[in-house]
Amino acid sequence: MPALRQPQTHTVVVLGASPKPARYSYQAVRLLKDLGYRVIPVHRKAAHIEQLPVVHALPDIHERVDTLTLYIGPERVRNLVGAILALRPGRVILNPGAESRELELALHDARIPYEHACTLVLLRTGQF
């Protein structure tokens, strides 16, 4: 079992965060925030999600990212592979529906760990 991360020192970027409470990406932002993680939601247009300021593009993030969790499909991720690699996250979580062979190969080549998992399940079972 991997070492548990300390929320207060762990930065999580939620790519594809939604301002709509019914969406899993919104629920992930809320749960991460409630558990004490530093959360950076990324959405093209929203200003705030769960009272957190939203970043509109990955290149606007200039700090160390421990986890990048993806809530966008492979057709949208295709244009973001370079920005994801430039971010150099400690790991990438590919939530269901966010699987991308192109991204996985790029992450493998860049030696950035990734996993196919559900962020909500990982958080709720203490495996995040």
Coordinates of C-alpha atoms in Angstrom, one line a residue:
M1 CA 0.0 0.0 0.0
P2 CA 1.4 3.4 -0.9
A3 CA 2.3 5.9 1.8
L4 CA -0.6 8.1 2.7
R5 CA -0.1 11.7 1.7
Q6 CA -0.4 14.6 4.2
P7 CA -3.3 16.7 3.0
Q8 CA -2.1 20.1 4.2
T9 CA 1.1 19.8 2.3
H10 CA -0.3 18.1 -0.8
T11 CA -1.3 20.1 -3.8
V12 CA -3.9 18.5 -6.1
V13 CA -4.9 20.0 -9.5
V14 CA -8.4 18.9 -10.7
L15 CA -8.3 19.3 -14.5
G16 CA -11.9 19.4 -15.8
A17 CA -13.3 20.7 -12.6
S18 CA -17.0 21.6 -12.9
P19 CA -19.0 24.3 -11.2
K20 CA -22.0 21.8 -11.4
P21 CA -22.5 20.0 -8.0
A22 CA -23.9 16.8 -9.7
R23 CA -20.6 16.3 -11.5
Y24 CA -17.9 13.9 -10.1
S25 CA -15.2 16.5 -10.7
Y26 CA -17.1 19.0 -8.5
Q27 CA -17.5 16.4 -5.8
A28 CA -13.8 15.6 -6.0
V29 CA -12.9 19.3 -5.5
R30 CA -15.3 19.5 -2.6
L31 CA -14.0 16.3 -0.9
L32 CA -10.4 17.2 -1.4
K33 CA -11.0 20.6 0.1
D34 CA -13.0 19.2 3.0
L35 CA -10.1 16.7 3.7
G36 CA -7.6 19.6 3.9
Y37 CA -5.8 19.2 0.6
R38 CA -4.6 22.3 -1.3
V39 CA -6.9 22.2 -4.4
I40 CA -6.5 24.0 -7.7
P41 CA -9.5 23.5 -9.9
V42 CA -8.9 24.0 -13.6
H43 CA -11.9 25.1 -15.8
R44 CA -11.9 27.2 -19.0
K45 CA -14.5 29.7 -17.8
A46 CA -15.6 29.4 -14.2
A47 CA -14.2 31.9 -11.7
H48 CA -14.8 29.9 -8.5
I49 CA -15.6 26.3 -7.6
E50 CA -16.4 25.6 -3.9
Q51 CA -15.2 29.1 -3.0
L52 CA -11.8 28.2 -4.5
P53 CA -10.3 30.4 -7.3
V54 CA -10.2 28.6 -10.6
V55 CA -7.2 28.5 -12.9
H56 CA -8.1 28.6 -16.6
A57 CA -5.2 26.8 -18.1
L58 CA -2.4 24.5 -16.8
P59 CA 0.4 26.9 -17.8
D60 CA -1.0 29.3 -15.3
I61 CA 0.1 27.0 -12.4
H62 CA 3.5 27.9 -11.2
E63 CA 3.9 25.7 -8.1
R64 CA 4.8 22.1 -7.4
V65 CA 1.9 19.8 -8.1
D66 CA 1.7 16.5 -6.2
T67 CA -1.3 15.0 -7.9
L68 CA -3.0 15.9 -11.2
T69 CA -6.5 14.2 -11.4
L70 CA -8.1 14.2 -14.8
Y71 CA -11.8 14.6 -15.5
I72 CA -11.6 15.3 -19.3
G73 CA -11.8 12.8 -22.2
P74 CA -9.0 11.7 -24.5
E75 CA -10.2 14.0 -27.3
R76 CA -9.6 17.1 -25.0
V77 CA -6.5 15.8 -23.4
R78 CA -4.8 15.4 -26.7
N79 CA -4.1 19.1 -26.9
L80 CA -2.9 19.2 -23.3
V81 CA -0.3 16.5 -23.2
G82 CA 2.6 19.1 -23.5
A83 CA 1.1 21.2 -20.7
I84 CA 0.7 18.2 -18.5
L85 CA 4.3 17.1 -19.0
A86 CA 5.5 20.7 -18.4
L87 CA 3.6 20.7 -15.1
R88 CA 5.6 17.7 -13.9
P89 CA 3.0 16.4 -11.4
G90 CA 4.2 13.8 -8.9
R91 CA 1.5 11.5 -10.3
V92 CA -1.5 11.6 -12.5
I93 CA -4.9 9.9 -11.8
L94 CA -6.9 9.0 -14.9
N95 CA -10.5 8.8 -13.7
P96 CA -13.0 6.7 -15.6
G97 CA -13.5 8.2 -19.0
A98 CA -10.2 10.1 -18.9
E99 CA -8.1 7.2 -20.2
S100 CA -5.8 8.3 -23.0
R101 CA -3.2 6.0 -24.5
E102 CA -1.3 9.0 -26.0
L103 CA -1.1 10.6 -22.6
E104 CA -0.1 7.3 -20.9
L105 CA 2.8 6.8 -23.3
A106 CA 4.0 10.4 -22.8
L107 CA 3.8 10.1 -19.0
H108 CA 5.6 6.7 -19.2
D109 CA 8.4 8.3 -21.3
A110 CA 8.6 11.3 -18.9
R111 CA 8.7 8.9 -15.9
I112 CA 5.6 10.5 -14.4
P113 CA 3.6 7.9 -12.5
Y114 CA 0.0 7.5 -13.4
E115 CA -2.9 5.2 -12.4
H116 CA -6.3 4.3 -13.6
A117 CA -8.5 5.0 -10.6
C118 CA -11.4 7.1 -9.2
T119 CA -10.3 10.0 -7.1
L120 CA -13.5 9.8 -5.1
V121 CA -13.1 6.1 -4.3
L122 CA -9.4 6.6 -3.4
L123 CA -10.3 9.4 -1.0
R124 CA -13.3 7.6 0.6
T125 CA -11.2 4.4 1.2
G126 CA -8.1 6.2 2.5
Q127 CA -6.0 5.2 -0.5
F128 CA -5.4 8.6 -1.9

